[in-house]
Structures are given as C-alpha cells and as structure tokens.
Amino acid sequence: MCWFSTVSDDGYLYVPLGGSRRGFFQKLVSTALAFSFVCFWHGCHDYLQWWALLNWVGVLVENGIALLLSSAPLHHTIVRFLSPRMQRRGLAFISAFSTAMLILSNLMFLGGIHVSWVYWKRVFVQGWSNVALPMVGFLYCFAQVGLDFDQKQSRRQRSTTSSS
C-alpha cells in the first residue's frame, strides 16, 4: 500500500496517467490503465478482469454518448426540439440504465461472476417486466433527485461566488 500512495503526489493514479483533460483517446487509455491497476492490485482474479473490462466499457459508452450528445448538430437538434424538462428526463433515463449497470459491476467486484450473473439473469432476463422495469423506474426517480440536488448545489455555489 505504501508504494501505491507514492504513485503520485496526491495519491491518485488516473490523473497522472492523463485523466480527462488530454482528449478522448488519452481518457480511454488512462481509464484502461487505472482499472487494470485496480484489478492487478486486488489479485487479478478472473472476476476482477471482467469487472475491469465491464467498467472500462461503461466509461467508454458513457463518454461516447456524452461526446455524441455534445456534437454541434445533435446538440442543436436536442435544444431546438426538446424542452429543458424533456432534456432532463432524457438524462435521467440514461442515468437510470447507467446506474443499473453500475450495480452489476459492483456485484461482480464484491461477489464474483456467479453473483453478478444471478443479478443479470433474475433482473434483466427472467424478471424484465416485474423487476427490471420497476427498478429502472426507481433509478430514474433517483436520478431526478440527484439532478435536482446538483442544480441546487450549483445555484448555491454561484450565489456565494457572486456575493464574494
């Protein structure tokens, strides 16, 4: 553990590898190396390799969607045809699926492949109508609360910054 804390001055691995400030490709390489290091650090078991791959693909998809949605033509179309409320609902809907996959990833890390496979099978294969839909609905509401919290937090920060 002592070696890990001396990897960088602030104790992080992702930022010294390039982080998110050097472009899309560098971000993918940095996240792949960071997840690989965590996998190696915890013993490099097969379930940890799957966990690292699943997380890396999740980051890849999330960043790809963000890049796509921020492209000028698509962003202009979204702003033109969707109200701010509908934009927020779309973001909450995407976040609900992202959180469901995050739960799968954490179950894989903590419980191994068997536990995560049971979750996937019971929720998304066997119980898609009576488990997955209500769960995604709950996660959608949870994302709405999170977006509201973030919005209030940023308003609070702007008001303290402008009054200073």
Backbone as JSON, one array per atom type, in Angstrom:
{
  "sequence": "MCWFSTVSDDGYLYVPLGGSRRGFFQKLVSTALAFSFVCFWHGCHDYLQWWALLNWVGVLVENGIALLLSSAPLHHTIVRFLSPRMQRRGLAFISAFSTAMLILSNLMFLGGIHVSWVYWKRVFVQGWSNVALPMVGFLYCFAQVGLDFDQKQSRRQRSTTSSS",
  "N": [[0.82, -1.19, 0.0], [2.03, 1.19, 0.59], [3.62, 1.75, -1.63], [1.64, 2.27, -3.53], [0.51, 4.65, -2.6], [2.52, 6.38, -3.15], [2.53, 6.72, -5.85], [1.67, 9.05, -7.07], [1.76, 12.55, -6.2], [-0.68, 13.33, -5.05], [-1.93, 10.93, -4.48], [-3.48, 9.67, -6.37], [-4.09, 7.7, -9.32], [-5.24, 7.87, -11.85], [-5.23, 10.59, -12.7], [-2.4, 11.35, -12.99], [-1.86, 9.7, -15.16], [-2.98, 10.97, -17.25], [-5.67, 11.54, -17.18], [-8.78, 13.21, -17.74], [-8.32, 15.38, -19.31], [-6.87, 15.46, -21.64], [-7.93, 14.76, -24.08], [-10.09, 12.46, -25.92], [-9.04, 9.88, -26.65], [-6.79, 9.65, -24.96], [-8.1, 9.68, -22.51], [-9.44, 7.22, -22.62], [-7.27, 5.44, -22.63], [-6.11, 6.11, -20.15], [-8.16, 5.42, -18.34], [-8.36, 2.67, -18.87], [-5.83, 1.79, -18.04], [-5.95, 2.53, -15.32], [-8.13, 0.95, -14.33], [-7.06, -1.54, -14.9], [-4.86, -1.53, -13.19], [-6.16, -1.52, -10.68], [-7.4, -4.01, -10.82], [-5.13, -5.68, -10.93], [-4.0, -4.97, -8.47], [-5.81, -6.04, -6.64], [-5.5, -8.75, -6.95], [-5.96, -9.88, -9.46], [-7.89, -11.77, -10.26], [-10.18, -13.83, -12.18], [-12.82, -12.79, -12.09], [-12.28, -10.18, -11.39], [-10.96, -9.27, -13.62], [-13.04, -9.32, -15.45], [-14.65, -7.44, -14.18], [-13.04, -5.11, -14.41], [-12.97, -4.85, -17.2], [-15.72, -4.55, -17.75], [-16.25, -2.13, -16.4], [-14.52, -0.41, -17.77], [-15.62, -0.53, -20.37], [-18.08, 0.57, -19.73], [-17.32, 3.21, -19.05], [-16.31, 3.94, -21.52], [-18.67, 3.82, -23.13], [-20.27, 5.71, -21.78], [-18.71, 8.08, -22.08], [-18.64, 8.17, -24.86], [-21.37, 8.56, -25.48], [-21.72, 11.06, -24.24], [-19.97, 12.6, -25.8], [-21.18, 12.34, -28.3], [-23.73, 13.5, -27.8], [-22.93, 16.09, -27.28], [-22.04, 16.99, -29.68], [-22.14, 19.41, -32.25], [-24.32, 19.42, -34.32], [-26.22, 17.52, -33.3], [-26.61, 18.41, -30.67], [-27.71, 20.94, -31.17], [-30.11, 20.15, -32.39], [-31.34, 18.77, -30.27], [-31.66, 20.84, -28.36], [-33.32, 22.49, -29.82], [-35.68, 20.99, -30.32], [-36.44, 19.74, -27.94], [-37.75, 20.45, -24.78], [-36.32, 22.04, -21.82], [-37.15, 20.47, -19.63], [-37.74, 17.99, -20.84], [-35.21, 17.37, -21.81], [-33.88, 17.0, -19.41], [-35.29, 14.79, -18.44], [-34.54, 12.89, -20.34], [-31.8, 12.71, -19.76], [-31.96, 11.7, -17.14], [-33.14, 9.24, -17.71], [-31.12, 7.94, -19.2], [-29.2, 7.9, -17.19], [-30.41, 6.17, -15.36], [-30.19, 3.61, -16.54], [-27.42, 3.48, -16.66], [-26.8, 3.44, -13.93], [-27.96, 1.01, -13.19], [-26.24, -0.74, -14.52], [-23.94, -0.11, -13.14], [-24.54, -1.16, -10.64], [-24.51, -3.88, -11.32], [-21.78, -4.1, -11.95], [-20.59, -3.53, -9.44], [-21.59, -5.67, -7.93], [-20.26, -7.71, -9.23], [-17.6, -7.12, -8.56], [-17.65, -7.33, -5.76], [-18.93, -9.8, -5.24], [-18.26, -11.66, -7.16], [-18.32, -13.55, -10.28], [-20.48, -15.33, -10.32], [-22.49, -14.24, -8.6], [-23.02, -11.78, -9.89], [-23.95, -12.76, -12.32], [-26.32, -14.03, -11.51], [-27.79, -11.77, -10.69], [-27.99, -10.4, -13.19], [-29.41, -12.33, -14.71], [-31.77, -12.78, -13.18], [-32.88, -10.22, -12.96], [-32.79, -8.86, -15.51], [-33.28, -10.79, -17.48], [-35.1, -12.96, -16.71], [-36.86, -11.5, -15.09], [-37.67, -9.16, -16.43], [-40.06, -7.73, -16.82], [-41.4, -7.56, -14.32], [-39.43, -6.92, -12.49], [-37.14, -5.57, -13.59], [-38.24, -3.31, -14.97], [-39.67, -1.84, -12.86], [-37.38, -1.39, -11.25], [-35.66, 0.13, -12.9], [-37.37, 2.27, -13.18], [-37.42, 3.21, -10.52], [-34.69, 3.91, -10.3], [-34.64, 5.89, -12.21], [-36.22, 7.88, -10.96], [-34.56, 8.31, -8.78], [-32.34, 9.36, -10.12], [-33.47, 11.75, -11.02], [-33.81, 13.1, -8.58], [-31.12, 13.34, -7.88], [-30.21, 14.99, -10.0], [-31.7, 17.28, -9.44], [-30.62, 17.93, -6.95], [-27.95, 18.48, -7.7], [-28.42, 20.72, -9.32], [-29.44, 22.59, -7.48], [-27.2, 22.77, -5.82], [-25.28, 23.89, -7.56], [-26.49, 26.37, -8.03], [-26.33, 27.44, -5.47], [-23.56, 27.63, -5.18], [-22.96, 29.48, -7.19], [-24.28, 31.71, -6.18], [-22.84, 32.23, -3.84], [-20.35, 32.74, -4.93], [-20.82, 35.0, -6.51], [-21.51, 36.85, -4.59], [-19.19, 37.2, -3.23]],
  "CA": [[0.0, 0.0, 0.0], [2.91, 2.36, 0.62], [4.02, 2.06, -3.0], [0.5, 2.85, -4.23], [0.31, 6.04, -2.18], [3.6, 7.21, -3.69], [2.43, 6.76, -7.3], [1.63, 10.47, -7.4], [1.75, 13.39, -5.0], [-2.0, 13.39, -4.42], [-2.42, 9.59, -4.18], [-4.34, 9.16, -7.42], [-3.41, 7.09, -10.44], [-5.88, 8.27, -13.1], [-4.82, 11.94, -13.09], [-1.05, 11.38, -13.58], [-1.85, 8.99, -16.44], [-3.53, 11.85, -18.28], [-7.0, 11.94, -16.77], [-9.79, 13.53, -18.76], [-8.04, 16.69, -19.9], [-5.98, 15.36, -22.81], [-8.63, 14.21, -25.24], [-10.88, 11.24, -25.79], [-8.2, 8.68, -26.7], [-5.99, 9.61, -23.73], [-9.01, 9.31, -21.43], [-9.67, 5.78, -22.71], [-6.04, 4.77, -22.2], [-5.96, 6.35, -18.71], [-9.13, 4.6, -17.59], [-7.99, 1.26, -19.02], [-4.69, 1.54, -17.15], [-6.38, 2.64, -13.92], [-8.9, -0.25, -13.99], [-6.11, -2.67, -14.92], [-4.08, -1.47, -11.96], [-7.02, -1.95, -9.57], [-7.54, -5.45, -10.99], [-3.85, -6.25, -10.52], [-3.82, -4.69, -7.04], [-6.67, -6.91, -5.85], [-5.21, -10.16, -7.17], [-6.1, -10.22, -10.88], [-8.74, -12.94, -10.44], [-10.98, -13.73, -13.4], [-13.95, -11.88, -11.92], [-11.77, -8.81, -11.39], [-10.69, -8.92, -15.02], [-14.35, -8.99, -16.03], [-15.07, -6.18, -13.56], [-12.26, -4.03, -15.03], [-13.44, -4.71, -18.58], [-17.08, -4.01, -17.71], [-16.17, -0.72, -16.03], [-13.9, 0.33, -18.86], [-16.62, -0.41, -21.43], [-19.06, 1.54, -19.24], [-16.74, 4.55, -19.21], [-16.26, 4.16, -22.96], [-20.03, 4.12, -23.6], [-20.69, 6.98, -21.18], [-18.0, 9.18, -22.75], [-19.09, 8.2, -26.25], [-22.69, 9.2, -25.51], [-21.52, 12.48, -23.94], [-19.35, 13.21, -26.98], [-22.21, 12.37, -29.33], [-24.76, 14.48, -27.44], [-22.38, 17.44, -27.3], [-21.68, 17.39, -31.04], [-22.93, 20.59, -32.62], [-25.62, 19.2, -34.96], [-27.16, 16.82, -32.42], [-26.92, 19.31, -29.55], [-28.63, 21.96, -31.7], [-31.41, 19.49, -32.59], [-31.91, 18.49, -28.95], [-32.08, 22.12, -27.77], [-34.41, 23.06, -30.62], [-36.92, 20.22, -30.3], [-36.8, 19.25, -26.61], [-37.77, 21.46, -23.72], [-35.37, 21.7, -20.75], [-37.68, 19.36, -18.82], [-37.57, 16.74, -21.59], [-33.78, 17.1, -21.82], [-33.56, 16.45, -18.09], [-35.86, 13.44, -18.39], [-33.67, 12.03, -21.13], [-30.58, 12.49, -18.99], [-32.31, 10.81, -16.03], [-33.38, 7.91, -18.28], [-29.8, 7.37, -19.48], [-28.56, 7.67, -15.89], [-31.03, 5.0, -14.72], [-29.54, 2.42, -17.1], [-26.02, 3.52, -16.23], [-26.76, 3.02, -12.52], [-28.24, -0.44, -13.17], [-25.0, -1.42, -14.91], [-23.01, 0.11, -12.04], [-24.9, -2.16, -9.63], [-23.96, -5.14, -11.83], [-20.33, -4.03, -11.8], [-20.24, -3.65, -8.02], [-21.85, -7.04, -7.52], [-19.18, -8.54, -9.76], [-16.4, -6.85, -7.78], [-17.81, -7.8, -4.38], [-19.41, -11.17, -5.1], [-17.75, -12.56, -8.18], [-19.08, -13.73, -11.51], [-21.74, -16.03, -10.06], [-23.47, -13.29, -8.04], [-23.42, -10.82, -10.92], [-24.74, -13.48, -13.31], [-27.65, -14.21, -10.92], [-28.44, -10.46, -10.8], [-28.32, -10.16, -14.59], [-30.43, -13.27, -15.15], [-33.04, -12.59, -12.46], [-33.45, -8.89, -13.17], [-32.94, -8.44, -16.9], [-33.72, -11.85, -18.38], [-36.33, -13.58, -16.22], [-37.79, -10.58, -14.46], [-37.61, -7.86, -17.08], [-41.31, -6.97, -16.69], [-41.83, -7.3, -12.95], [-38.31, -6.48, -11.66], [-36.28, -4.59, -14.28], [-38.95, -2.05, -15.24], [-39.78, -1.05, -11.64], [-36.06, -0.98, -10.78], [-35.23, 1.25, -13.74], [-38.24, 3.39, -12.79], [-36.89, 3.75, -9.26], [-33.41, 4.55, -10.59], [-34.98, 7.13, -12.93], [-36.61, 8.85, -9.93], [-33.34, 8.59, -8.03], [-31.54, 10.25, -10.96], [-34.13, 13.06, -11.0], [-33.45, 13.71, -7.31], [-29.71, 13.71, -7.99], [-30.1, 16.16, -10.88], [-32.23, 18.41, -8.68], [-29.62, 18.27, -5.94], [-26.83, 19.13, -8.4], [-28.87, 22.03, -9.78], [-29.49, 23.47, -6.3], [-25.82, 22.95, -5.37], [-24.61, 24.85, -8.45], [-27.07, 27.69, -7.75], [-25.77, 27.9, -4.2], [-22.16, 28.0, -5.43], [-22.96, 30.72, -7.97], [-24.69, 32.84, -5.35], [-21.74, 32.56, -2.92], [-19.27, 33.29, -5.73], [-21.18, 36.35, -6.95], [-21.57, 37.74, -3.43], [-17.84, 37.38, -2.7]],
  "C": [[0.86, 1.25, 0.0], [3.32, 2.75, -0.78], [2.89, 2.76, -3.74], [0.33, 4.31, -3.86], [1.43, 6.95, -2.67], [3.58, 7.27, -5.21], [2.39, 8.2, -7.78], [1.55, 11.26, -6.1], [0.4, 13.38, -4.28], [-2.62, 12.02, -4.18], [-3.32, 9.0, -5.23], [-3.5, 8.58, -8.55], [-3.94, 7.62, -11.77], [-5.37, 9.63, -13.59], [-3.4, 11.97, -13.65], [-0.95, 10.64, -14.92], [-2.41, 9.85, -17.58], [-4.93, 12.32, -17.95], [-7.92, 12.22, -17.94], [-9.48, 14.82, -19.5], [-7.18, 16.63, -21.16], [-6.65, 14.71, -24.01], [-9.25, 12.85, -24.98], [-10.0, 9.99, -25.74], [-7.37, 8.55, -25.42], [-6.84, 9.22, -22.53], [-9.27, 7.81, -21.43], [-8.45, 5.0, -22.24], [-5.87, 4.91, -20.68], [-6.91, 5.49, -17.9], [-8.8, 3.12, -17.69], [-6.83, 0.92, -18.09], [-5.09, 1.59, -15.68], [-7.18, 1.4, -13.5], [-8.0, -1.49, -13.99], [-5.28, -2.7, -13.65], [-4.9, -1.95, -10.77], [-7.21, -3.47, -9.62], [-6.27, -6.16, -10.51], [-3.66, -6.13, -9.01], [-4.61, -5.66, -6.17], [-6.5, -8.39, -6.18], [-5.41, -10.67, -8.57], [-6.89, -11.52, -11.11], [-9.61, -12.75, -11.68], [-12.15, -12.78, -13.24], [-13.5, -10.43, -11.88], [-11.41, -8.36, -12.8], [-11.99, -8.55, -15.73], [-14.86, -7.67, -15.48], [-14.36, -5.01, -14.23], [-12.74, -3.79, -16.46], [-14.83, -4.09, -18.63], [-17.06, -2.52, -17.37], [-15.56, 0.11, -17.15], [-14.88, 0.52, -20.02], [-17.7, 0.59, -21.01], [-18.58, 2.97, -19.38], [-16.67, 4.91, -20.69], [-17.63, 4.56, -23.51], [-20.49, 5.47, -23.07], [-20.02, 8.18, -21.86], [-18.38, 9.29, -24.22], [-20.44, 8.88, -26.39], [-22.55, 10.7, -25.23], [-20.92, 13.22, -25.13], [-20.37, 13.36, -28.1], [-23.25, 13.45, -29.04], [-24.24, 15.91, -27.45], [-21.94, 17.88, -28.69], [-22.65, 18.47, -31.51], [-24.27, 20.28, -33.28], [-26.65, 18.54, -34.04], [-27.56, 17.7, -31.24], [-27.92, 20.38, -29.99], [-30.03, 21.38, -31.88], [-32.1, 19.23, -31.26], [-32.45, 19.77, -28.32], [-33.29, 22.7, -28.51], [-35.73, 22.33, -30.41], [-37.34, 19.7, -28.92], [-36.74, 20.38, -25.59], [-36.72, 21.09, -22.67], [-35.85, 20.54, -19.88], [-37.5, 18.03, -19.53], [-36.09, 16.37, -21.7], [-33.36, 16.46, -20.51], [-34.1, 15.03, -17.95], [-35.03, 12.46, -19.19], [-32.38, 11.7, -20.4], [-30.83, 11.54, -17.82], [-32.54, 9.38, -16.53], [-32.07, 7.21, -18.59], [-29.09, 7.03, -18.18], [-29.12, 6.44, -15.19], [-30.39, 3.72, -15.24], [-28.08, 2.34, -16.69], [-25.88, 3.03, -14.79], [-27.05, 1.53, -12.39], [-26.99, -1.23, -13.55], [-23.92, -1.25, -13.84], [-23.28, -0.88, -10.9], [-24.35, -3.53, -10.04], [-22.45, -5.19, -11.63], [-19.9, -4.21, -10.35], [-20.51, -5.04, -7.49], [-20.76, -7.98, -8.03], [-17.91, -8.36, -8.93], [-16.5, -7.47, -6.39], [-18.16, -9.28, -4.27], [-18.92, -12.15, -6.13], [-18.72, -12.72, -9.35], [-20.44, -14.36, -11.24], [-22.83, -15.07, -9.56], [-23.94, -12.31, -9.1], [-24.25, -11.5, -12.01], [-26.15, -13.71, -12.79], [-28.44, -12.91, -11.02], [-28.9, -10.21, -12.24], [-29.49, -11.03, -15.03], [-31.79, -13.0, -14.49], [-33.69, -11.24, -12.77], [-33.75, -8.63, -14.65], [-33.41, -9.52, -17.85], [-35.07, -12.41, -17.92], [-37.35, -12.56, -15.72], [-37.85, -9.22, -15.11], [-38.89, -7.06, -16.87], [-41.68, -6.65, -15.25], [-40.69, -6.88, -12.02], [-37.54, -5.34, -12.35], [-37.0, -3.28, -14.5], [-39.17, -1.23, -13.97], [-38.42, -0.57, -11.12], [-35.54, 0.2, -11.59], [-36.09, 2.47, -13.46], [-37.78, 4.04, -11.49], [-35.59, 4.49, -9.51], [-33.61, 5.85, -11.37], [-35.36, 8.22, -11.93], [-35.4, 9.27, -9.09], [-32.45, 9.55, -8.81], [-32.15, 11.65, -10.99], [-33.79, 13.81, -9.71], [-31.99, 14.16, -7.34], [-29.5, 14.93, -8.87], [-30.61, 17.41, -10.19], [-31.23, 18.88, -7.63], [-28.43, 19.01, -6.57], [-27.19, 20.54, -8.84], [-28.91, 23.02, -8.61], [-28.08, 23.76, -5.79], [-25.1, 23.98, -6.25], [-25.18, 26.24, -8.29], [-26.48, 28.28, -6.48], [-24.33, 28.37, -4.39], [-22.07, 29.29, -6.22], [-23.33, 31.91, -7.11], [-23.6, 33.22, -4.35], [-20.56, 33.16, -3.67], [-19.57, 34.72, -6.14], [-21.23, 37.34, -5.79], [-20.18, 38.01, -2.84], [-17.09, 38.48, -3.39]]
}
